[in-house]
XYZ file of C-alpha atoms in Angstrom:
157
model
C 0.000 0.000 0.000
C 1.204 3.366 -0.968
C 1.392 6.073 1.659
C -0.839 9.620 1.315
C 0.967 12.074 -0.269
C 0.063 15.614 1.049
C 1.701 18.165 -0.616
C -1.390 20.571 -0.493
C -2.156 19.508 -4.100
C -4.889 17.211 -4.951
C -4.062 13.707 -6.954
C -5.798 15.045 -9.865
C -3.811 18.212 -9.987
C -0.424 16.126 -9.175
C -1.639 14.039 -12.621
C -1.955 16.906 -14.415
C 1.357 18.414 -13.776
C 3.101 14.660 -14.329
C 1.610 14.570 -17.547
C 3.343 18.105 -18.946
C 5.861 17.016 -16.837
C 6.551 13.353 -18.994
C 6.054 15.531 -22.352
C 8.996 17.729 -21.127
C 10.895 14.510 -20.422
C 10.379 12.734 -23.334
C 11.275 15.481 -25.509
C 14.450 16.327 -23.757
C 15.153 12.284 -23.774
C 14.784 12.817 -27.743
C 17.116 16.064 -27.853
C 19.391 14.553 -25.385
C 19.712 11.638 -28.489
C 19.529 13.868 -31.077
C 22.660 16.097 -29.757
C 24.885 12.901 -28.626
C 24.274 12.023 -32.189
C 24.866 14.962 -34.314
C 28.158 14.868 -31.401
C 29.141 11.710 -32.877
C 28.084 12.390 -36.238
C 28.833 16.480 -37.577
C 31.775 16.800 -39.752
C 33.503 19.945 -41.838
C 35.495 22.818 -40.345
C 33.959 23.391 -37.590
C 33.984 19.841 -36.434
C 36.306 20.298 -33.242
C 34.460 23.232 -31.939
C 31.059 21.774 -32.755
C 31.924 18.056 -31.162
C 32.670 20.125 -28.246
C 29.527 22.337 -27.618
C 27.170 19.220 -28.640
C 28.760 17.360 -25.148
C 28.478 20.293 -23.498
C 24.742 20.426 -24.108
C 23.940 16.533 -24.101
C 25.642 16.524 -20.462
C 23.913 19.129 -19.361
C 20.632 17.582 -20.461
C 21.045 14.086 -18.951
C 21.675 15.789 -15.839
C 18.341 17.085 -15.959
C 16.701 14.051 -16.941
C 17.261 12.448 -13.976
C 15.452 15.887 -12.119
C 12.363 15.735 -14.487
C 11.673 12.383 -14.217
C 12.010 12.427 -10.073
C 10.053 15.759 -10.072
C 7.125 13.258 -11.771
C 7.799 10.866 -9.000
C 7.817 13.178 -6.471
C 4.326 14.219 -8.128
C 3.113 10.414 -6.936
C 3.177 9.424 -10.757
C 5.353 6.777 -12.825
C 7.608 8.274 -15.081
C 8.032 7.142 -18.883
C 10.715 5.212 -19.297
C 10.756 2.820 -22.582
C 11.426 4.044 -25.986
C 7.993 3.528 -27.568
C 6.040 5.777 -24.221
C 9.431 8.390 -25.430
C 7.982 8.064 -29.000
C 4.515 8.555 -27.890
C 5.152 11.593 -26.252
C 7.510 13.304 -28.062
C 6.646 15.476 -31.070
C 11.074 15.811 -31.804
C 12.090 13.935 -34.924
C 15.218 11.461 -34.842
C 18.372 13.328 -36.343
C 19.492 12.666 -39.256
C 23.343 11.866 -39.625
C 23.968 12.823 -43.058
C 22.791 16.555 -42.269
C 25.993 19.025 -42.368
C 27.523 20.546 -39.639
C 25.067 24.018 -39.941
C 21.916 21.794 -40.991
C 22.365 20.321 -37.491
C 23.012 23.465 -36.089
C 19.176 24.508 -37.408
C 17.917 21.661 -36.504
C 19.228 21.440 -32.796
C 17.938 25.159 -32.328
C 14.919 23.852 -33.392
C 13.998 21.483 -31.286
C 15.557 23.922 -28.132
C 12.578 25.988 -29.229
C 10.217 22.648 -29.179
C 11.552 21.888 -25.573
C 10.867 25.338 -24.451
C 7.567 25.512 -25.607
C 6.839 21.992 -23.839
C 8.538 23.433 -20.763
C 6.445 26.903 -21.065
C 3.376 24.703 -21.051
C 4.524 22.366 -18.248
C 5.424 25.560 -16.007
C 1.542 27.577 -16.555
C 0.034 23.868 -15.567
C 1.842 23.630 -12.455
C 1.825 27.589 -11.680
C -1.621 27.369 -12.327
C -2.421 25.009 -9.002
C 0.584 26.522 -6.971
C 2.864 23.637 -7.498
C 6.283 26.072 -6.797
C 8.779 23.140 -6.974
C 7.430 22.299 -10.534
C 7.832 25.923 -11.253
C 11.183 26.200 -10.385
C 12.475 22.999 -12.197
C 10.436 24.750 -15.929
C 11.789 27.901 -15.207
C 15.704 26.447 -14.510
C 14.746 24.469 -17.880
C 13.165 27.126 -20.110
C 16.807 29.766 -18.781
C 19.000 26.324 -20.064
C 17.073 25.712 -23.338
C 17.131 29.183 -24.267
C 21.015 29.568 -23.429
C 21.585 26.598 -25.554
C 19.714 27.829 -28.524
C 21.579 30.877 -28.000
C 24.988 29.374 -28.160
C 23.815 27.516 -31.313
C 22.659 30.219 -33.525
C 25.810 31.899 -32.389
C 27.587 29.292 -34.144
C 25.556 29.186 -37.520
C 27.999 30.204 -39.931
């Protein structure tokens, strides 16, 4: 038997938040993918400086994989975990290793902007019933998607 959870937020409410919540989740999962690929993957000129900034960005996302998916917990709700609930949820596409080096650049800023769009909507949900901890965790999201789409355009050539 699980115990109560009071957190001064209703189960339906909790649900409602874990369910933004596992859309921001998946689609970081599928950035965090697409990046360590194009990481592997881009080629050309700018390849060393590139390589480098794509780590950068995967780390930093895995990190915060592990702090969406226990916010969801926290929440009282199962997080996704297998590929096809990823798929299901996720509205990224899978990269595409043949794309140059500034084709993945477009394509990474992209899907920053998809991920801060599913964080935006993720953050009014949980604002919206008072759940501050949720906030916080979309708003230290949206300032990290938003620094890494910055740092990519910076590099389109």
């Amino acid at each position: 038997m699980t115990a109560k959870i009071d957190t001064g937020l209703t189960s339906e409410e909790r649900a409602d938040v874990a369910r933004e919540l596992s859309k921001v989740l998946a689609d970081s999962y599928a950035l965090y993918l697409k990046t360590h690929g194009y990481h592997w993957n881009v080629r050309g000129t700018e390849f060393f400086s590139l390589h480098g900034l794509f780590q950068q960005q995967y780390n930093e996302i895995w990190t915060a994989l592990d702090d969406i998916a226990e916010r969801i917990r926290a929440l009282g709700e199962l997080a996704p975990q297998s590929p096809s609930a990823f798929a299901n949820l996720t509205s990224i596409k899978d990269g595409d290793p043949e794309k140059d080096a500034q084709e993945m650049l477009r394509d990474l800023i992209s899907d920053h902007g998809v991920v801060i769009a599913t964080a935006r909507a993720a953050l009014e949900a949980a604002d919206e019933i008072g759940d501050e901890a949720s906030v916080d965790l979309m708003t230290q999201r949206l300032a990290a998607h938003e620094k890494a789409a910055w740092m990519l355009r910076s590099s389109l050539g």
